[in-house]
PDB file of C-alpha atoms in Angstrom:
ATOM      1  CA  MET A  14      34.318   2.967  -0.208  1.00 86.00           C
ATOM      2  CA  PRO A  15      34.879  -0.380  -1.400  1.00 94.00           C
ATOM      3  CA  VAL A  16      32.728  -3.229  -1.096  1.00 96.00           C
ATOM      4  CA  VAL A  17      33.880  -6.714  -0.937  1.00 98.00           C
ATOM      5  CA  ARG A  18      31.379  -9.564  -1.549  1.00 98.00           C
ATOM      6  CA  VAL A  19      32.648 -13.177  -0.874  1.00 97.00           C
ATOM      7  CA  SER A  20      30.506 -16.037  -2.063  1.00 95.00           C
ATOM      8  CA  CYS A  21      30.549 -19.821  -1.815  1.00 93.00           C
ATOM      9  CA  LEU A  22      32.525 -19.975   1.456  1.00 94.00           C
ATOM     10  CA  PRO A  23      32.685 -23.076   3.292  1.00 92.00           C
ATOM     11  CA  LYS A  24      31.265 -23.049   6.740  1.00 89.00           C
ATOM     12  CA  VAL A  25      33.544 -21.502   9.222  1.00 92.00           C
ATOM     13  CA  SER A  26      33.076 -20.041  12.855  1.00 94.00           C
ATOM     14  CA  GLN A  27      32.492 -16.475  13.443  1.00 96.00           C
ATOM     15  CA  ASP A  28      35.987 -16.216  14.746  1.00 97.00           C
ATOM     16  CA  GLU A  29      37.410 -17.553  11.602  1.00 97.00           C
ATOM     17  CA  LEU A  30      35.079 -15.355   9.723  1.00 96.00           C
ATOM     18  CA  ARG A  31      36.398 -12.277  11.643  1.00 97.00           C
ATOM     19  CA  GLU A  32      40.149 -13.318  11.096  1.00 98.00           C
ATOM     20  CA  TYR A  33      39.321 -13.555   7.327  1.00 98.00           C
ATOM     21  CA  HIS A  34      37.604 -10.152   7.379  1.00 98.00           C
ATOM     22  CA  GLN A  35      40.711  -8.458   8.961  1.00 97.00           C
ATOM     23  CA  GLY A  36      42.892 -10.200   6.362  1.00 98.00           C
ATOM     24  CA  ILE A  37      40.813  -8.715   3.566  1.00 98.00           C
ATOM     25  CA  VAL A  38      41.148  -5.260   5.265  1.00 97.00           C
ATOM     26  CA  ALA A  39      44.760  -5.554   5.654  1.00 97.00           C
ATOM     27  CA  ALA A  40      45.202  -6.808   2.063  1.00 97.00           C
ATOM     28  CA  ILE A  41      43.636  -3.773   0.790  1.00 97.00           C
ATOM     29  CA  ALA A  42      45.264  -1.281   2.941  1.00 97.00           C
ATOM     30  CA  ASP A  43      48.644  -2.687   1.864  1.00 97.00           C
ATOM     31  CA  ILE A  44      47.692  -1.270  -1.759  1.00 97.00           C
ATOM     32  CA  SER A  45      47.844   2.614  -0.984  1.00 96.00           C
ATOM     33  CA  GLU A  46      46.376   3.555  -3.999  1.00 96.00           C
ATOM     34  CA  ILE A  47      42.933   2.275  -2.625  1.00 96.00           C
ATOM     35  CA  GLY A  48      42.966   4.660   0.077  1.00 94.00           C
ATOM     36  CA  VAL A  49      41.665   2.113   2.809  1.00 94.00           C
ATOM     37  CA  GLU A  50      43.343   2.634   6.511  1.00 92.00           C
ATOM     38  CA  THR A  51      40.932   0.892   8.550  1.00 93.00           C
ATOM     39  CA  GLU A  52      38.153  -1.458   8.518  1.00 93.00           C
ATOM     40  CA  ASP A  53      35.655   1.518   8.659  1.00 94.00           C
ATOM     41  CA  ASP A  54      36.725   2.385   5.022  1.00 94.00           C
ATOM     42  CA  VAL A  55      35.534  -1.237   3.682  1.00 96.00           C
ATOM     43  CA  VAL A  56      32.384  -3.123   3.568  1.00 96.00           C
ATOM     44  CA  CYS A  57      32.474  -6.713   3.610  1.00 97.00           C
ATOM     45  CA  LEU A  58      29.830  -8.952   2.722  1.00 96.00           C
ATOM     46  CA  PHE A  59      29.588 -12.765   3.249  1.00 96.00           C
ATOM     47  CA  PRO A  60      26.254 -13.689   1.906  1.00 93.00           C
ATOM     48  CA  LYS A  61      24.713 -17.010   2.995  1.00 88.00           C
ATOM     49  CA  ASP A  62      24.477 -19.584   0.311  1.00 82.00           C
ATOM     50  CA  MET A  63      21.196 -21.664   0.103  1.00 71.00           C
ATOM     51  CA  MET A  64      23.036 -24.756  -1.288  1.00 75.00           C
ATOM     52  CA  VAL A  65      25.713 -26.299   0.840  1.00 72.00           C
ATOM     53  CA  TYR A  66      26.895 -29.024  -1.786  1.00 71.00           C
ATOM     54  CA  GLY A  67      30.270 -27.919  -3.130  1.00 69.00           C
ATOM     55  CA  LEU A  68      30.623 -24.877  -0.896  1.00 74.00           C
ATOM     56  CA  GLY A  69      34.331 -23.980  -0.426  1.00 76.00           C
ATOM     57  CA  SER A  70      35.358 -25.842  -3.623  1.00 89.00           C
ATOM     58  CA  VAL A  71      35.118 -22.575  -5.233  1.00 93.00           C
ATOM     59  CA  ILE A  72      35.248 -19.210  -3.950  1.00 95.00           C
ATOM     60  CA  GLU A  73      34.242 -15.957  -5.793  1.00 96.00           C
ATOM     61  CA  ILE A  74      35.119 -12.661  -4.509  1.00 98.00           C
ATOM     62  CA  GLU A  75      33.703  -9.035  -5.983  1.00 98.00           C
ATOM     63  CA  VAL A  76      34.941  -6.077  -5.515  1.00 97.00           C
ATOM     64  CA  PHE A  77      32.533  -3.047  -6.468  1.00 94.00           C
ATOM     65  CA  SER A  78      31.956   0.367  -5.306  1.00 89.00           C
ATOM     66  CA  LEU A  79      35.603   1.448  -5.912  1.00 90.00           C
ATOM     67  CA  PHE A  80      35.544   4.728  -7.498  1.00 89.00           C
ATOM     68  CA  GLU A  81      37.468   5.240 -10.717  1.00 88.00           C
ATOM     69  CA  LYS A  82      40.534   7.309  -9.792  1.00 90.00           C
ATOM     70  CA  PRO A  83      43.674   8.407 -11.924  1.00 92.00           C
ATOM     71  CA  GLU A  84      45.709   6.273  -9.256  1.00 94.00           C
ATOM     72  CA  ARG A  85      43.561   3.177  -9.395  1.00 94.00           C
ATOM     73  CA  THR A  86      44.953   1.997 -12.763  1.00 94.00           C
ATOM     74  CA  PRO A  87      44.135  -1.565 -14.329  1.00 95.00           C
ATOM     75  CA  GLU A  88      47.561  -2.562 -12.904  1.00 97.00           C
ATOM     76  CA  VAL A  89      46.267  -1.480  -9.180  1.00 96.00           C
ATOM     77  CA  ARG A  90      43.197  -3.416  -9.509  1.00 96.00           C
ATOM     78  CA  GLN A  91      45.103  -6.284 -10.654  1.00 97.00           C
ATOM     79  CA  ARG A  92      47.164  -6.063  -7.467  1.00 97.00           C
ATOM     80  CA  LEU A  93      44.142  -5.918  -5.480  1.00 98.00           C
ATOM     81  CA  ALA A  94      42.554  -9.083  -7.250  1.00 98.00           C
ATOM     82  CA  GLU A  95      45.833 -11.082  -6.683  1.00 98.00           C
ATOM     83  CA  ALA A  96      46.157  -9.977  -3.146  1.00 98.00           C
ATOM     84  CA  LEU A  97      42.403 -10.803  -2.181  1.00 98.00           C
ATOM     85  CA  CYS A  98      42.756 -14.368  -3.701  1.00 98.00           C
ATOM     86  CA  GLN A  99      46.060 -14.748  -1.815  1.00 98.00           C
ATOM     87  CA  VAL A 100      44.585 -13.851   1.528  1.00 98.00           C
ATOM     88  CA  THR A 101      41.642 -16.199   0.618  1.00 98.00           C
ATOM     89  CA  ARG A 102      43.823 -18.772  -0.168  1.00 98.00           C
ATOM     90  CA  GLU A 103      45.970 -18.417   3.334  1.00 97.00           C
ATOM     91  CA  HIS A 104      42.423 -18.791   5.001  1.00 97.00           C
ATOM     92  CA  PHE A 105      41.041 -21.707   2.938  1.00 96.00           C
ATOM     93  CA  PRO A 106      44.027 -23.726   1.676  1.00 96.00           C
ATOM     94  CA  ASP A 107      41.789 -26.592   0.549  1.00 94.00           C
ATOM     95  CA  THR A 108      39.752 -24.600  -1.976  1.00 94.00           C
ATOM     96  CA  ASN A 109      39.905 -25.801  -5.848  1.00 95.00           C
ATOM     97  CA  VAL A 110      39.588 -22.445  -7.313  1.00 96.00           C
ATOM     98  CA  ILE A 111      39.388 -18.661  -5.816  1.00 97.00           C
ATOM     99  CA  GLY A 112      38.371 -15.999  -8.327  1.00 97.00           C
ATOM    100  CA  CYS A 113      38.246 -12.485  -7.888  1.00 98.00           C
ATOM    101  CA  THR A 114      36.689  -9.652  -9.900  1.00 97.00           C
ATOM    102  CA  VAL A 115      37.153  -5.920  -9.426  1.00 97.00           C
ATOM    103  CA  THR A 116      34.823  -3.587 -11.200  1.00 93.00           C
ATOM    104  CA  PRO A 117      35.227   0.245 -10.839  1.00 89.00           C
ATOM    105  CA  LEU A 118      32.396   2.498 -10.380  1.00 89.00           C
ATOM    106  CA  ASN A 119      31.916   5.445 -12.506  1.00 82.00           C
ATOM    107  CA  PRO A 120      29.818   8.029 -10.721  1.00 80.00           C
ATOM    108  CA  GLU A 121      28.326   9.198 -13.917  1.00 81.00           C
ATOM    109  CA  GLN A 122      26.488   5.990 -14.469  1.00 82.00           C
ATOM    110  CA  GLY A 123      24.442   6.408 -11.510  1.00 82.00           C
ATOM    111  CA  PHE A 124      25.520   7.052  -8.031  1.00 80.00           C
ATOM    112  CA  ALA A 125      23.821   8.794  -4.907  1.00 80.00           C
ATOM    113  CA  VAL A 126      24.727   8.607  -0.921  1.00 77.00           C
ATOM    114  CA  SER A 127      22.338   9.116   1.769  1.00 79.00           C
ATOM    115  CA  LYS A 128      23.572  10.326   5.096  1.00 74.00           C
ATOM    116  CA  ARG A 129      22.021  10.113   8.224  1.00 75.00           C
ATOM    117  CA  GLY A 130      21.933  13.584   9.977  1.00 69.00           C
ATOM    118  CA  PRO A 131      19.708  16.627  10.836  1.00 65.00           C
ATOM    119  CA  ASP A 132      18.325  17.158   7.373  1.00 61.00           C
ATOM    120  CA  MET A 133      18.848  13.418   5.970  1.00 55.00           C
ATOM    121  CA  THR A 134      20.179  14.797   2.683  1.00 53.00           C
ATOM    122  CA  VAL A 135      20.804  12.475  -0.412  1.00 55.00           C
ATOM    123  CA  GLY A 136      23.410  13.718  -2.705  1.00 58.00           C
ATOM    124  CA  THR A 137      25.746  12.637  -5.575  1.00 56.00           C
ATOM    125  CA  GLY A 138      29.267  13.810  -6.707  1.00 54.00           C
ATOM    126  CA  THR A 139      32.618  12.267  -7.618  1.00 45.00           C
ATOM    127  CA  THR A 140      34.468  13.454  -4.470  1.00 45.00           C
ATOM    128  CA  HIS A 141      33.739  10.022  -2.447  1.00 43.00           C
ATOM    129  CA  ALA A 142      36.408   7.330  -2.124  1.00 47.00           C
TER     130      ALA A 142
END
């Protein structure tokens, strides 16, 4: 499941943030190779920045926990980065610079999932999205 972290956002209302979140999900879902269908397939993080000076002048987007798969080529990851920059520009047109980095996850470098259930298991593997 891809995780999208957006840092340095200007102050916005919850409604504006919700609309932006929906735009992020839609932009990712438009790239079929990523395999996102609903907002349940993506985690979006909007960390609160401690320093308010300059917020919104530069916005940085990071995509991680996106498993390496043959269909997720460098060109697909580039399309994803550009789509996320575009949706961010639509929501924050006065921002000077918007950057996006997509870092694929190779589970062989270390990966585990803990799922809630009767046995509370922890498992690893490469079959997850």
